[in-house]
Each structure stands twice: as C-alpha cells, then as structure tokens.
Short mmCIF file of C-alpha atoms (C1' of nucleotides) in Angstrom, two decimals:
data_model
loop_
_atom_site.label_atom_id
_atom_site.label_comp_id
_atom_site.label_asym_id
_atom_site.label_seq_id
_atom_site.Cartn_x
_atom_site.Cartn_y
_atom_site.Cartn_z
CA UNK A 1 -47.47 -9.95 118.14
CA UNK A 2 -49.05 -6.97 119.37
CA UNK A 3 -50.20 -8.42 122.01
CA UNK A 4 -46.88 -9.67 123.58
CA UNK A 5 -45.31 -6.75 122.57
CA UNK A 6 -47.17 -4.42 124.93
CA UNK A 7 -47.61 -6.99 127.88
CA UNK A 8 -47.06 -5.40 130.85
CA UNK A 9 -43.34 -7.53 131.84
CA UNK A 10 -42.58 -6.63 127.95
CA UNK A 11 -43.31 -2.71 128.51
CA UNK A 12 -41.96 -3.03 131.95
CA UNK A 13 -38.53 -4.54 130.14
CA UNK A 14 -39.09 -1.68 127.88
CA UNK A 15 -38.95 1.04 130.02
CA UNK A 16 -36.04 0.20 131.45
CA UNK A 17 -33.99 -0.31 128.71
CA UNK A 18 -34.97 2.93 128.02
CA UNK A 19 -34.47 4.70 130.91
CA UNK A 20 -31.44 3.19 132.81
CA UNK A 21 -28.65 3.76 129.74
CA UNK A 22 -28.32 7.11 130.58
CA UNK A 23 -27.41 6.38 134.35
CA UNK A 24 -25.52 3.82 133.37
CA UNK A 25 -22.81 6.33 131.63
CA UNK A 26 -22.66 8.41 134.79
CA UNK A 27 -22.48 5.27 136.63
CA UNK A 28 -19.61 4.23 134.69
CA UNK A 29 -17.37 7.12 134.44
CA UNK A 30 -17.19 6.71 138.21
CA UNK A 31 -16.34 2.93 137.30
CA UNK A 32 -19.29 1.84 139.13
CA UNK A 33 -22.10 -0.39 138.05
CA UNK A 34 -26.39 0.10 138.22
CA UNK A 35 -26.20 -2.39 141.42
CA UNK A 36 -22.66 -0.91 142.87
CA UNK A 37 -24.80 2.39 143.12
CA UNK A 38 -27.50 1.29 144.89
CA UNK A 39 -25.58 -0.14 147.25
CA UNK A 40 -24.44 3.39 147.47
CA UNK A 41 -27.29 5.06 147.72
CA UNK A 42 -28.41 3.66 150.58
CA UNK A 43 -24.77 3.09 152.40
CA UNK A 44 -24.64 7.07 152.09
CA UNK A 45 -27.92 7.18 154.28
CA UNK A 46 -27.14 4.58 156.74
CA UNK A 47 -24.17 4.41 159.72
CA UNK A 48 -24.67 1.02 158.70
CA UNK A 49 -26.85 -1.34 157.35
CA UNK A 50 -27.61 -4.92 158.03
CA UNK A 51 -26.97 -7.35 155.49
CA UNK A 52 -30.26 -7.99 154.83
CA UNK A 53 -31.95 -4.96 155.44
CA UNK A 54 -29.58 -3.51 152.67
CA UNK A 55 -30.69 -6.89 150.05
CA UNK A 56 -34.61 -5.37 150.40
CA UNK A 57 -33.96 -1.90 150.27
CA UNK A 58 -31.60 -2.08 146.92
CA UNK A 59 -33.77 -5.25 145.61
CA UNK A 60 -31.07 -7.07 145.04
CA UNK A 61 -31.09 -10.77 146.14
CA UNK A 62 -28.89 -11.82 148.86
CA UNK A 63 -26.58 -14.43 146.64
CA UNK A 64 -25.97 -11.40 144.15
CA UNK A 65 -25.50 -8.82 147.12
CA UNK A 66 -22.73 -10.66 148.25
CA UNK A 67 -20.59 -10.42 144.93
CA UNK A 68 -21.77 -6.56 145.14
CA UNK A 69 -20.54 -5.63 148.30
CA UNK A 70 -17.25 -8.15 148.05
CA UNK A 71 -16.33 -5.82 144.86
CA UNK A 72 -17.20 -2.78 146.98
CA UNK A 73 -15.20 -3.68 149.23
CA UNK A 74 -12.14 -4.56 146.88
CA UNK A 75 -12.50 -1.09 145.28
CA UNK A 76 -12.40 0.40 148.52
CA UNK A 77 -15.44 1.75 148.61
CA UNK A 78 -17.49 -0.12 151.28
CA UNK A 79 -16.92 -3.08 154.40
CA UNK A 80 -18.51 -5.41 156.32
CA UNK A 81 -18.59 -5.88 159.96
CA UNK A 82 -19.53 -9.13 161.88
CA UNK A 83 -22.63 -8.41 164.69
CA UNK A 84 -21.40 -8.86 168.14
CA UNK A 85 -24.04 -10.01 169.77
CA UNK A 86 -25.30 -12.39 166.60
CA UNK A 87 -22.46 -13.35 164.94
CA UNK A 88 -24.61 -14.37 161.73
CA UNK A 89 -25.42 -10.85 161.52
CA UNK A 90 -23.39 -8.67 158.77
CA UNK A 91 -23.48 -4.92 158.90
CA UNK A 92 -22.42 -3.29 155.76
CA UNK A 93 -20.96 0.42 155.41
CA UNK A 94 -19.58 2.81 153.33
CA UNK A 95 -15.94 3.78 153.73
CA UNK A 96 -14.53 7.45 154.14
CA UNK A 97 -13.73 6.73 150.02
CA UNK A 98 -17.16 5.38 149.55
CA UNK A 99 -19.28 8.12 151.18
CA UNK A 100 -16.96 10.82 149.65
CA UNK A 101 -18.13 9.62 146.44
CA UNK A 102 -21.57 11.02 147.02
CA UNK A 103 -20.87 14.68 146.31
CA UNK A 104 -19.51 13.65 142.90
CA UNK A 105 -21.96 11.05 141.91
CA UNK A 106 -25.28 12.21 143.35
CA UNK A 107 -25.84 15.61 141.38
CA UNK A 108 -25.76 14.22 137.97
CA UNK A 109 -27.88 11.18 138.46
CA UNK A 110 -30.33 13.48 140.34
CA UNK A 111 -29.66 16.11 137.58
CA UNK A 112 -30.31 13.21 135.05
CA UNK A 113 -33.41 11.85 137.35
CA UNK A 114 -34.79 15.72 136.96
CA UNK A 115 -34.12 15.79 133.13
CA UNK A 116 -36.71 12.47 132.68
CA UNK A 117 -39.09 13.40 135.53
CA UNK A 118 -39.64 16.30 133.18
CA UNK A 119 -39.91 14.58 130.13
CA UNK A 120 -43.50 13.68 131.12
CA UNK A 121 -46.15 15.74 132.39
CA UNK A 122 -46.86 15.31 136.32
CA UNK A 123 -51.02 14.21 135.56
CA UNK A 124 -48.76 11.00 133.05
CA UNK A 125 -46.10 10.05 135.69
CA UNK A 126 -48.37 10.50 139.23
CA UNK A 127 -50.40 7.61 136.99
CA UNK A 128 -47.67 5.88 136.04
CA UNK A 129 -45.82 5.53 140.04
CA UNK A 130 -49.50 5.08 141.48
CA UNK A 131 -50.06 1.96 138.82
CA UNK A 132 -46.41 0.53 139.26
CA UNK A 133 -47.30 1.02 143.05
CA UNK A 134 -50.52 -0.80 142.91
CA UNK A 135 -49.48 -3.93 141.16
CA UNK A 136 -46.26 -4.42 143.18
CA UNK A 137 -48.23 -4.66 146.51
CA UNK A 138 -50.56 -7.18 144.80
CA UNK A 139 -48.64 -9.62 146.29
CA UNK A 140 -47.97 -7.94 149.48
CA UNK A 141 -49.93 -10.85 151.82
CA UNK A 142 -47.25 -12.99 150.52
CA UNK A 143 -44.86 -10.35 151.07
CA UNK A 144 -45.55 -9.81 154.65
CA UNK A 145 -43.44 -12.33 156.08
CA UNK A 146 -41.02 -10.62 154.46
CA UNK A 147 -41.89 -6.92 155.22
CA UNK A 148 -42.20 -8.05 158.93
CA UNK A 149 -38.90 -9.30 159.16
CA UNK A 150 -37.08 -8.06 162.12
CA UNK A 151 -34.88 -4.42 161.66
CA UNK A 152 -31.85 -5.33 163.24
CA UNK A 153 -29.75 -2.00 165.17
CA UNK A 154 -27.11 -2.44 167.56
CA UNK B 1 -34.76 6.48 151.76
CA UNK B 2 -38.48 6.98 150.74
CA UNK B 3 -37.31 9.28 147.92
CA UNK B 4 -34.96 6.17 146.38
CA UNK B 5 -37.18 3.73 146.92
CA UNK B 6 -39.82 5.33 145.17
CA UNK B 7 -37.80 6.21 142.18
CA UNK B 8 -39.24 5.30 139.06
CA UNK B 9 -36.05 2.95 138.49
CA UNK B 10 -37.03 1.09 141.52
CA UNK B 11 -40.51 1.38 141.04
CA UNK B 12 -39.78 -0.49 137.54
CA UNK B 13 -37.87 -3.19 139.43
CA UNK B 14 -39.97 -3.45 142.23
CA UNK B 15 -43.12 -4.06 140.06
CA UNK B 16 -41.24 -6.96 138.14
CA UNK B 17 -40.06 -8.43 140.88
CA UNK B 18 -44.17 -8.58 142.03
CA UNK B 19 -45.18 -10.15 138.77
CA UNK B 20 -42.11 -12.28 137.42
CA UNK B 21 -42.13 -15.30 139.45
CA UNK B 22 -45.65 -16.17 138.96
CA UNK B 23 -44.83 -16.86 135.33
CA UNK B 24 -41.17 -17.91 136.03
CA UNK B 25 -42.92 -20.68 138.03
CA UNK B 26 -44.84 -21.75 134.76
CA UNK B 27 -41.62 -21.41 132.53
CA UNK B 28 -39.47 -23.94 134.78
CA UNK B 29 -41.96 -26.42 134.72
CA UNK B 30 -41.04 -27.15 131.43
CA UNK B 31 -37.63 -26.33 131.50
CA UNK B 32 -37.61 -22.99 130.30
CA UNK B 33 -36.29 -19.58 131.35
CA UNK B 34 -37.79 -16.73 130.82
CA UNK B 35 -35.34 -15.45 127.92
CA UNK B 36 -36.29 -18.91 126.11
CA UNK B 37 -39.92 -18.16 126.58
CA UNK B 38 -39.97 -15.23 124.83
CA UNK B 39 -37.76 -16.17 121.97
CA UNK B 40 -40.29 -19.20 121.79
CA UNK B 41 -43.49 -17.01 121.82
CA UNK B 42 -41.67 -14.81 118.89
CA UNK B 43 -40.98 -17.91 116.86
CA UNK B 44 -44.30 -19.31 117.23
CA UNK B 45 -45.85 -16.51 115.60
CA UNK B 46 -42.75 -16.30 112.40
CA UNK B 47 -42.12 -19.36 110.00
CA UNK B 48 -38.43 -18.18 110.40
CA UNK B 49 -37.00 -14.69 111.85
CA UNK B 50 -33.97 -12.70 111.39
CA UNK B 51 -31.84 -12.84 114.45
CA UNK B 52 -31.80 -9.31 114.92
CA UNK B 53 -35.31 -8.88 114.45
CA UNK B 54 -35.73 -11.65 116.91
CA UNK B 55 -33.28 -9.37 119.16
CA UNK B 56 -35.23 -6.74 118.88
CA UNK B 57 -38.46 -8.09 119.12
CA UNK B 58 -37.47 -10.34 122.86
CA UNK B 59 -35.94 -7.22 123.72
CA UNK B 60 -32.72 -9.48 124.46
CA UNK B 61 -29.14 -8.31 123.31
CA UNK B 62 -27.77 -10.04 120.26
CA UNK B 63 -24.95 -11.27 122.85
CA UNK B 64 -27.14 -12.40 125.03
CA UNK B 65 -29.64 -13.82 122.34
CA UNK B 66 -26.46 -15.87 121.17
CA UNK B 67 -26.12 -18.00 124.35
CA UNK B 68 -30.11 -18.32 124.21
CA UNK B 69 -30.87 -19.73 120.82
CA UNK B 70 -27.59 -21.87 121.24
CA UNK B 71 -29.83 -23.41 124.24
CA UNK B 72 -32.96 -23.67 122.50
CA UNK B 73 -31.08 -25.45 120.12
CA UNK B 74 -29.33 -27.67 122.35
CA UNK B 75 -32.58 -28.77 123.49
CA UNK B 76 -33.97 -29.33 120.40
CA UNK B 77 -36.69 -26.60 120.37
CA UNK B 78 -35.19 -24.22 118.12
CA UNK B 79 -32.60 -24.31 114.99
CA UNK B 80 -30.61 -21.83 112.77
CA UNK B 81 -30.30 -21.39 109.19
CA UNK B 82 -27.89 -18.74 107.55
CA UNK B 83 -29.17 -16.73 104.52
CA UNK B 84 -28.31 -17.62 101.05
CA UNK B 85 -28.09 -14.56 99.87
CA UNK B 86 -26.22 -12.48 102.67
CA UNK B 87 -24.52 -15.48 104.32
CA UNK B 88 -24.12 -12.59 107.31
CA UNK B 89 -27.54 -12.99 108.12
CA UNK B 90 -29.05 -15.96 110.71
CA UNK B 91 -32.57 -17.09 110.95
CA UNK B 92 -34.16 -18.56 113.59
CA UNK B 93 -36.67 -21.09 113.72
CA UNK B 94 -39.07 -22.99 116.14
CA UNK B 95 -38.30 -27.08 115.59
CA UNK B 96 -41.58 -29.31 115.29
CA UNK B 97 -40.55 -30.13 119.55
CA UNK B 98 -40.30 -26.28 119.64
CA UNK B 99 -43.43 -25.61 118.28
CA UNK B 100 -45.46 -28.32 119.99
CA UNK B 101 -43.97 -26.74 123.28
CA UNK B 102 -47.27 -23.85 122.65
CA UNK B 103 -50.30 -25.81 122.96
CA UNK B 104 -48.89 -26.74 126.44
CA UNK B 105 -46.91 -23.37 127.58
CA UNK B 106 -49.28 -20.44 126.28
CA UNK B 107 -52.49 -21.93 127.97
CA UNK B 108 -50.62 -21.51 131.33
CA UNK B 109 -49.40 -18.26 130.46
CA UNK B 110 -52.18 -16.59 128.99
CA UNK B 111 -54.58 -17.95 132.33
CA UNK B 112 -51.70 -16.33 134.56
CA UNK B 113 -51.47 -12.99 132.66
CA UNK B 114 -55.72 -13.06 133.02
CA UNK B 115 -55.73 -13.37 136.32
CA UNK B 116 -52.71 -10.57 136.85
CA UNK B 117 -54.91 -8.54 134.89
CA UNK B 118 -58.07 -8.81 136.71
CA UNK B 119 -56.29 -8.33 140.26
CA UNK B 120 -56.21 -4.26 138.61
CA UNK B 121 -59.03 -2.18 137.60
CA UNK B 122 -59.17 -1.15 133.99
CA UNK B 123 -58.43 2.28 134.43
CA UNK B 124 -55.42 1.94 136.26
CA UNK B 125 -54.44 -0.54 134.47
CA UNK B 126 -54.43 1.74 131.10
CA UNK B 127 -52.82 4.61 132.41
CA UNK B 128 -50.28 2.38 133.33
CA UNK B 129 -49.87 1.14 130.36
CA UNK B 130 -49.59 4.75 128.76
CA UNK B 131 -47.51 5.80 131.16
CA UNK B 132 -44.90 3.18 130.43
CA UNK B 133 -45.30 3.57 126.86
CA UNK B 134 -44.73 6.85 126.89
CA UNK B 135 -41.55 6.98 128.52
CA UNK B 136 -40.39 4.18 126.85
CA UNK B 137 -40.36 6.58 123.46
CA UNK B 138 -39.09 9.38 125.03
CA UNK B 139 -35.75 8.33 123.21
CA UNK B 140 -37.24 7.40 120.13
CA UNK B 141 -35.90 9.93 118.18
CA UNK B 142 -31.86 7.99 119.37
CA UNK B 143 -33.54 4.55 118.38
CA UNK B 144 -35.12 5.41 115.38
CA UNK B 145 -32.18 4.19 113.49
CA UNK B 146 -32.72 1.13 115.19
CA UNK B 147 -36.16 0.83 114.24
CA UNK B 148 -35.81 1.30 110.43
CA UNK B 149 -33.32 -1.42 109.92
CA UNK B 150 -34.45 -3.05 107.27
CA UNK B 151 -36.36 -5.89 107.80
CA UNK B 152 -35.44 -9.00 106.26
CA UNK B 153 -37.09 -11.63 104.60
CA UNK B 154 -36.30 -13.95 101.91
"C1'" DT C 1 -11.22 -4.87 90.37
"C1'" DG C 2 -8.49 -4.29 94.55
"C1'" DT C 3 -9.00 -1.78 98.81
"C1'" DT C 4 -11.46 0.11 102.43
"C1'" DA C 5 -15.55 0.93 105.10
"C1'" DA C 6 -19.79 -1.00 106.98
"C1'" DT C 7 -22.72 -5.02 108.75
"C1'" DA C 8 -24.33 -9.21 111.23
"C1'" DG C 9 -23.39 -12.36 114.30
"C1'" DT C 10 -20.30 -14.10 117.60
"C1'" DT C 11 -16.74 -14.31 121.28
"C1'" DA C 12 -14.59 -12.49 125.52
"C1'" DA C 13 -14.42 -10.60 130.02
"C1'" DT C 14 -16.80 -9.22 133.93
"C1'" DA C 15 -20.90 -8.48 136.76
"C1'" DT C 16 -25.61 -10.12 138.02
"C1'" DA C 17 -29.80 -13.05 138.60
"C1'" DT C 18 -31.90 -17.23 140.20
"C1'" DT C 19 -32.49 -21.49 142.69
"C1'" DA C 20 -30.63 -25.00 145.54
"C1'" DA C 21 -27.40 -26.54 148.86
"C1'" DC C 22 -24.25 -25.56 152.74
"C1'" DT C 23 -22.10 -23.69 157.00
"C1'" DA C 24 -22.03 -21.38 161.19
"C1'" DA C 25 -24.52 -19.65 164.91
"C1'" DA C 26 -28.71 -19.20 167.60
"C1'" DG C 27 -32.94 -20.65 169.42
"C1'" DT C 28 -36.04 -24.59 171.36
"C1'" DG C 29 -37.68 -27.97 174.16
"C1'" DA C 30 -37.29 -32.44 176.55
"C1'" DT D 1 -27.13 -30.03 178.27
"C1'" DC D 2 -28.06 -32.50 173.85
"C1'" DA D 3 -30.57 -33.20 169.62
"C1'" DC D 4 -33.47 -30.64 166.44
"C1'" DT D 5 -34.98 -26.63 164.06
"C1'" DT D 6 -34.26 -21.87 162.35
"C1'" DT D 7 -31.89 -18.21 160.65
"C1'" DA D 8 -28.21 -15.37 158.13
"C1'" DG D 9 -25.00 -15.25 155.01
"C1'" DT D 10 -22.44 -17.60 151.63
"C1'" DT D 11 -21.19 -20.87 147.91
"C1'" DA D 12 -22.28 -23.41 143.65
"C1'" DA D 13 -24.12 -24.11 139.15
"C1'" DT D 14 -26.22 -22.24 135.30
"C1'" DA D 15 -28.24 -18.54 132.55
"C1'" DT D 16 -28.17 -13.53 131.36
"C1'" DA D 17 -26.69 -8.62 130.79
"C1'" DT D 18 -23.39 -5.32 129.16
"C1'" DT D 19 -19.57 -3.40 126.65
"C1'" DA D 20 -15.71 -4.08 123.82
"C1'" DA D 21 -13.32 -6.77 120.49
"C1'" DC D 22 -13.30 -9.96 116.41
"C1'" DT D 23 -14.52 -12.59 112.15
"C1'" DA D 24 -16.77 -13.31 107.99
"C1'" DT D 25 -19.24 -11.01 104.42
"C1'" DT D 26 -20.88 -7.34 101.78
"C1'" DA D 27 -21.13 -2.91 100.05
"C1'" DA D 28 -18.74 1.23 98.21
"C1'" DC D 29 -15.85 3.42 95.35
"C1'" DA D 30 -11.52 5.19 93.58
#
DNA sequence: TGTTAATAGTTAATATATTAACTAAAGTGA
DNA sequence: TCACTTTAGTTAATATATTAACTATTAACA
C-alpha cells in the first residue's frame, strides 16, 4: 500500500489537507469559503476582472465560478458587469464591502502563510515550489491554447 | 498577482490540475470517479477494511466516503458488512465484479503514472516528494490521535 | 445495573467540481 | 445579408467536500 500511499496525487491530496485547515478557520470567521477568497484575492488587485481571466487566475472552473461569484454577489461582497462592446463578456469586481474586507482578512492569512513558510527550511521548500512548478507546466503545449487566450481590457 | 499565484496553496492545485485528468480519463472509461478508484485500489489490497481505516487510508471524509461506498455498492463493485462484535463498526469489501475491475483498471493506471514519472528527472522528482512529505507532517503532532486509532480487525 | 459519556457511521445543509448541453452574441464567408 | 461556426457564460446532472447534527452502540462508573 506503500506505494499508493505516497503517489504523487496521494501526497499532493495530502498536503493539502494538511495545509489548507488552518486558512480555512480564518476564512470562516469572516464567513467566507477557500474559493470565496480567492475570488478575493485577486478582485482586491484588479479594477476589474474578466470573467474568464478571473476562472484561470483563481483555478477555479468556469461552471463553479459562477455559483462563486453569484454568492459574492448575494453577500454583498462582489458584482458583475456586462462588456459593452461584447456583450458575452462579464467583468467581475469587488464592491466598496468586498475590497474593505482586505485589511481584515489579508494579515492573518499572510501571518498564517508566514507561520508555514517557516515551518520548513528555505533549501526544502525552494525544492518543493521548483518541483510543483516543473510538473504543472508538463502539460503546458496543451496548455497553450489556453495561456494564449486573449486578455480582455476595456 | 505573481506572489498568489505562486503560493504553495496554488502551487498544490495547480500541479493537480496538470496531472489529474490524465488518469481521470482512464477512471471514466470504466465508469469510475476518482474517489471510487481509490477506495477500489484500497480494497484490492484488504480481504475486508474498517470504514474508517478505509477513510483514512483514500484520504476521503467518512461523509464523503458514505455517498462513495453507497455507489460502489450500487454498482455492484463493493459491499458492506457490520461487525459482530461492535455492531458500530462497518467493513468494506471489494465484490468478485469489484475485484475483477483490477486486472483491467491498474494496468492503465500504473502505464500512466510511468510515463508521468519519466516526463521528471529523478532528482527532482525526490525532493519533491520530500518536500511534500514533509509538510504534510508538520501537523503530525494534532493528528497523531488520529493515527493511533486502533486498528481493527476481526 | 441504570445512567452518562464516548464512538462509529450516517444524515443534513450548503458549497464546489466535473462534464455535457444550451443560449446569446459575435465573427465568417458566399 | 443569411446560414454556419465560434466564443463566453450559464445551466443541468451527478458526485464530492466540509461542518454540524443525529442515531445506534458501547464503554465507564457511581
């Protein structure tokens, strides 16, 4: 069993569970959720966003953005706008609510975030980014089509 | 954004989302998910497991494992069996369908998982491997209650 | 031994993930 | 300009994830 056990999706699967609990509490005392934050996070560093610009950047699929931001947007916390000159086009941004949230919620997950960087020596976790980084462009011929999608600004 | 993106959360993600569908490809062909195929590969290796063992072993939830096994079951590949003597406890077991299911599944697999493998050189490949480990036990001292439930096996 | 505390699995409620299908809005070329 | 193809976002259907109850059983102990 070994063998399974310590397969790289299995370790991967691992990691996380051990990692993301503890920004999962801050996350919640906020009454957001792991996906509701990255929206965030990115919202807070964007005017605004297009719909799918914001889908690659958070990694979350399109079908499961949508339920994200239609939450935000019940709480309050973020809205959509319709392009003008593409009416397909969805921009996505932060309200005032939203982006005043990131002066409460950003210094203890990037307290937290410092805590577990230093958990591990620099020599371990340089290794461990550089390896993650290396395997997830494997596929990054495939990718391309993707990556080269057009950045939509207007 | 680079500073997000490059968090070792998203890094995590990122990588999984790189390697999953390649095997998620295999899994569908013959009607499984990926939850199922791990429960599967645990139960091929155990005459019969305790469901929390199996919980802990598929790293899935024993809420989620519930909805899992009742599939597996549904489709004839896996059955459950309550202790005699702690009718609190459930085992789990592969069906003869379940079990035939390996010869045909693992092949697949294991020729996918070779091939992820060699797109990595060795070295990089182990201190990946280390890295994640290590991290993942950084809260091993909070889980080790978790890891000393008993075992069980009658 | 009756009562209370602890366990194992399950259910509930809500939020996501994943794949396929759909709708509206552009883009294309005859 | 009309039919055809693409594209962007959304909806639908099904399977999971996550946290908080709940139920059935045991274990503990006065």
């Amino acid at each position: 069993m070994q063998e399974f056990s310590r397969s790289l999706p299995m370790m991967l699967y691992r990691t996380l569970d051990a990692v993301m609990p503890r920004f999962r509490q801050i996350f919640s005392e906020f009454g957001l959720t792991e996906q509701q934050w990255r929206v965030l996070r990115v919202l807070w560093q964007h005017e605004q966003i297009a719909f799918r610009e914001l889908a690659d950047l958070t990694l979350i699929s399109p079908p499961s953005l949508v339920g994200v931001v239609d939450r935000l947007t019940r709480s309050g916390l973020a809205d959509r706008r319709r392009s003008d000159t593409d009416r397909r086009h969805v921009f996505v941004h932060a309200t005032g609510k939203g982006a005043a949230l990131e002066s409460q919620v950003r210094p203890r997950v990037d307290k937290a975030y410092a805590e577990l960087r230093g958990s591990v020596d620099t020599k371990t976790w340089n290794a461990l980014i550089a390896g993650l980084e290396q395997i997830s462009s494997i596929d990054e011929e495939a990718e391309e089509k993707t990556a080269s999608r057009q950045v939509i600004n207007e």
